[in-house]
C-alpha positions as semicolon CSV with decimal commas, in nm:
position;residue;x (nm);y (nm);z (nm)
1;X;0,000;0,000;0,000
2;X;0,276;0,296;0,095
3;X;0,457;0,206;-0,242
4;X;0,158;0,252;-0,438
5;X;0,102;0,546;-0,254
6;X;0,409;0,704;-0,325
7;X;0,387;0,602;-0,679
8;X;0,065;0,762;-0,717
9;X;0,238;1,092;-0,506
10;X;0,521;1,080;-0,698
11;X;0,305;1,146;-1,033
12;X;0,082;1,366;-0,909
13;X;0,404;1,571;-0,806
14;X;0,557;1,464;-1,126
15;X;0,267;1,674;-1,330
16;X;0,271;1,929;-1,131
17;X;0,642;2,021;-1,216
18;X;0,565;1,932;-1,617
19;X;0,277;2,136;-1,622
20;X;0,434;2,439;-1,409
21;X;0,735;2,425;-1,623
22;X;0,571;2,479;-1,984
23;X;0,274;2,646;-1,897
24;X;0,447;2,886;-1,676
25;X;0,815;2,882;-1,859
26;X;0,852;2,723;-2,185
27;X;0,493;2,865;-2,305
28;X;0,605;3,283;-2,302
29;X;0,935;3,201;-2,297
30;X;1,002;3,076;-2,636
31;X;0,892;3,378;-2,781
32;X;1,217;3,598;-2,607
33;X;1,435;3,414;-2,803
34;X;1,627;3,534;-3,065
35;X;1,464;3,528;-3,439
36;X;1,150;3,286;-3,247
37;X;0,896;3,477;-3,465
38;X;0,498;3,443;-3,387
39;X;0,467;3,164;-3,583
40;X;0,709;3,013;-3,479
41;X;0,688;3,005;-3,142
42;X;0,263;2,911;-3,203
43;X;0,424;2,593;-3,416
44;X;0,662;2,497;-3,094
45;X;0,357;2,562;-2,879
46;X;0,128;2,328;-3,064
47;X;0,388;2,034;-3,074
48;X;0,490;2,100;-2,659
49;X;0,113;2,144;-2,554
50;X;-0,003;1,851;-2,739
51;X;0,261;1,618;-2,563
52;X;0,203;1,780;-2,230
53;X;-0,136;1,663;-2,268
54;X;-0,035;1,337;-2,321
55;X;0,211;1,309;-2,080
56;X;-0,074;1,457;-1,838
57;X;-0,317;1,161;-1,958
58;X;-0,047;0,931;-1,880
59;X;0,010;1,050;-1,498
60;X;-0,374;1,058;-1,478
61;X;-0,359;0,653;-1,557
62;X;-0,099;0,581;-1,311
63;X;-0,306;0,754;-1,036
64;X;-0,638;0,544;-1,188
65;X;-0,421;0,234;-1,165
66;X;-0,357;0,327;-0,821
67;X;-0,702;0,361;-0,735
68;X;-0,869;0,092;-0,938
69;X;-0,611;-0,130;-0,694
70;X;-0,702;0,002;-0,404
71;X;-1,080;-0,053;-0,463
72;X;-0,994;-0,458;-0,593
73;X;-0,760;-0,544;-0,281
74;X;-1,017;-0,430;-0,046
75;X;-0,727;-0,253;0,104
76;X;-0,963;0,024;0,237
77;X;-0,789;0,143;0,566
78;X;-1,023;0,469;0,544
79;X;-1,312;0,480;0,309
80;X;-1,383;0,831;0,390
81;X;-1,014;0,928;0,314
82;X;-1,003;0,744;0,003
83;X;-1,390;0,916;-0,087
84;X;-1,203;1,234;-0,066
85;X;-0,889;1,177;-0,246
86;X;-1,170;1,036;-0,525
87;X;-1,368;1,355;-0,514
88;X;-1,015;1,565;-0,566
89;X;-0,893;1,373;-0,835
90;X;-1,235;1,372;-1,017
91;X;-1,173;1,755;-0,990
92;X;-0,816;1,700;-1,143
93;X;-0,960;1,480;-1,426
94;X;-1,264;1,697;-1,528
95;X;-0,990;2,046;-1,608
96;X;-0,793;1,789;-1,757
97;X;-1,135;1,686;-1,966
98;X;-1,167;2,060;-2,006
99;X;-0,872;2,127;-2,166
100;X;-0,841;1,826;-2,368
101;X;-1,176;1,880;-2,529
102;X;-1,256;2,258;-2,535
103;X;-0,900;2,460;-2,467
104;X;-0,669;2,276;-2,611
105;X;-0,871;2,240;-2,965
106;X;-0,964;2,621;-2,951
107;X;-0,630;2,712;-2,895
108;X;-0,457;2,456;-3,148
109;X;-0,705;2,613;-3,409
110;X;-0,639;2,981;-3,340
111;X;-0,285;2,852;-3,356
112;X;-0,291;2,720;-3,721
113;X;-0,488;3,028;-3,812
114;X;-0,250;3,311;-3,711
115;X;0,032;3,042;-3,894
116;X;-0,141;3,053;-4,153
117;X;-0,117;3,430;-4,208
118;X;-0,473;3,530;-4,089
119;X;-0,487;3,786;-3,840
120;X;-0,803;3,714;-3,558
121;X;-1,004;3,900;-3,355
122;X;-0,881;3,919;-2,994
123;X;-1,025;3,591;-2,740
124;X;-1,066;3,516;-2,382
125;X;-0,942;3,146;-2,450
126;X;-0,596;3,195;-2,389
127;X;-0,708;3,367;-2,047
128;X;-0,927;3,054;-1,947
129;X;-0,654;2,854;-2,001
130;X;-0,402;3,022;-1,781
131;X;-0,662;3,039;-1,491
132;X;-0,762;2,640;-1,531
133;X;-0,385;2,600;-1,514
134;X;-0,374;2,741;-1,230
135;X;-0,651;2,594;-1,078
136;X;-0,492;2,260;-1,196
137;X;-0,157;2,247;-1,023
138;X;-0,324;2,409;-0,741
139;X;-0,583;2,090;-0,699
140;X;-0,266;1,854;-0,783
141;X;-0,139;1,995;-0,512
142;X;-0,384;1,982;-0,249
143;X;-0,409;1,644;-0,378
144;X;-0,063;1,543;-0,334
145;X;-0,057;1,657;-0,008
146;X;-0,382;1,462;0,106
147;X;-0,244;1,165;-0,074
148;X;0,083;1,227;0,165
149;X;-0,091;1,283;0,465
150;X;-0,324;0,928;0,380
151;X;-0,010;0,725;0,381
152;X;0,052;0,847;0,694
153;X;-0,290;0,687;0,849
C-alpha cells in the first residue's frame, strides 16, 4: 500500500512540475528568443502542448491504476479518506477533460490560423486557459498533499 502510494504521489508531483514548467516557462518564454517569430513560437507551442497533454493523460492513468487497486484489494484502511482523495482527483480529471476537449482544440485552431497568415479577432481562450492551469496544479497539489498525509494513516 505505501509504495503505491508514493507512486501515485510521486506522479501527481511529477505533473505538477511538467505542467508548471511549460505552462508557466517554456509557453512565453520561447517567444524571447532570438529570431523565435509568432509563428514560430505558435508551431513549438502546438507540438509541446499537445505532448504535455499526453504526458498529463499518462500520470492521470498511473493515479487510476492506483485507485482501481485500491478498490480490488479491499485494502480500504479509510473509506472516507479514500472518498475524498476520489472527489479531488475527479476535480483534477474533469480540467484535464476541459482542456483536452474545449482549450486545447480552440487554442490549437487559433494557432494554425494566425500560422497561416490570418490575423483574428482578440479571445478570452488563452485567459481561461491560464486560470484552469492554475486551478490545476493548485488541486494537484492539495491532492498530493492529502495523498501524503493518507499514507501516513
Amino acid at each position: 500500500m505505501n509504495k503505491l502510494n508514493d507512486i501515485m504521489v510521486s506522479a501527481a508531483l511529477l505533473w505538477i512540475g511538467f505542467t508548471a514548467s511549460i505552462s508557466f516557462m517554456e509557453a512565453w518564454l520561447k517567444f524571447r528568443a532570438k529570431g523565435v517569430t509568432i509563428p514560430i513560437g505558435l508551431g513549438i507551442g502546438r507540438l509541446v502542448f499537445g505532448a504535455l497533454n499526453k504526458v498529463e493523460w499518462l500520470f492521470s492513468i498511473m493515479i487510476i491504476i492506483g485507485f482501481i487497486y485500491w478498490f480490488i484489494t479491499g485494502n480500504q484502511q479509510n473509506k472516507n479518506g479514500i472518498a475524498d482523495l476520489s472527489f479531488t482527483f475527479g476535480l483534477i480529471l474533469f480540467i484535464l477533460i476541459v482542456e483536452t476537449f474545449w482549450l486545447l482544440p480552440g487554442l490549437d485552431k487559433r494557432a494554425r490560423l494566425i500560422i497561416s497568415g490570418q490575423t483574428l479577432p482578440a479571445s478570452s481562450l488563452h485567459i481561461y486557459f491560464i486560470g484552469v492551469e492554475c486551478i490545476k496544479i493548485g488541486v494537484l497539489f492539495y491532492f498530493a498533499t492529502q495523498l501524503f498525509l493518507f499514507k501516513q494513516k
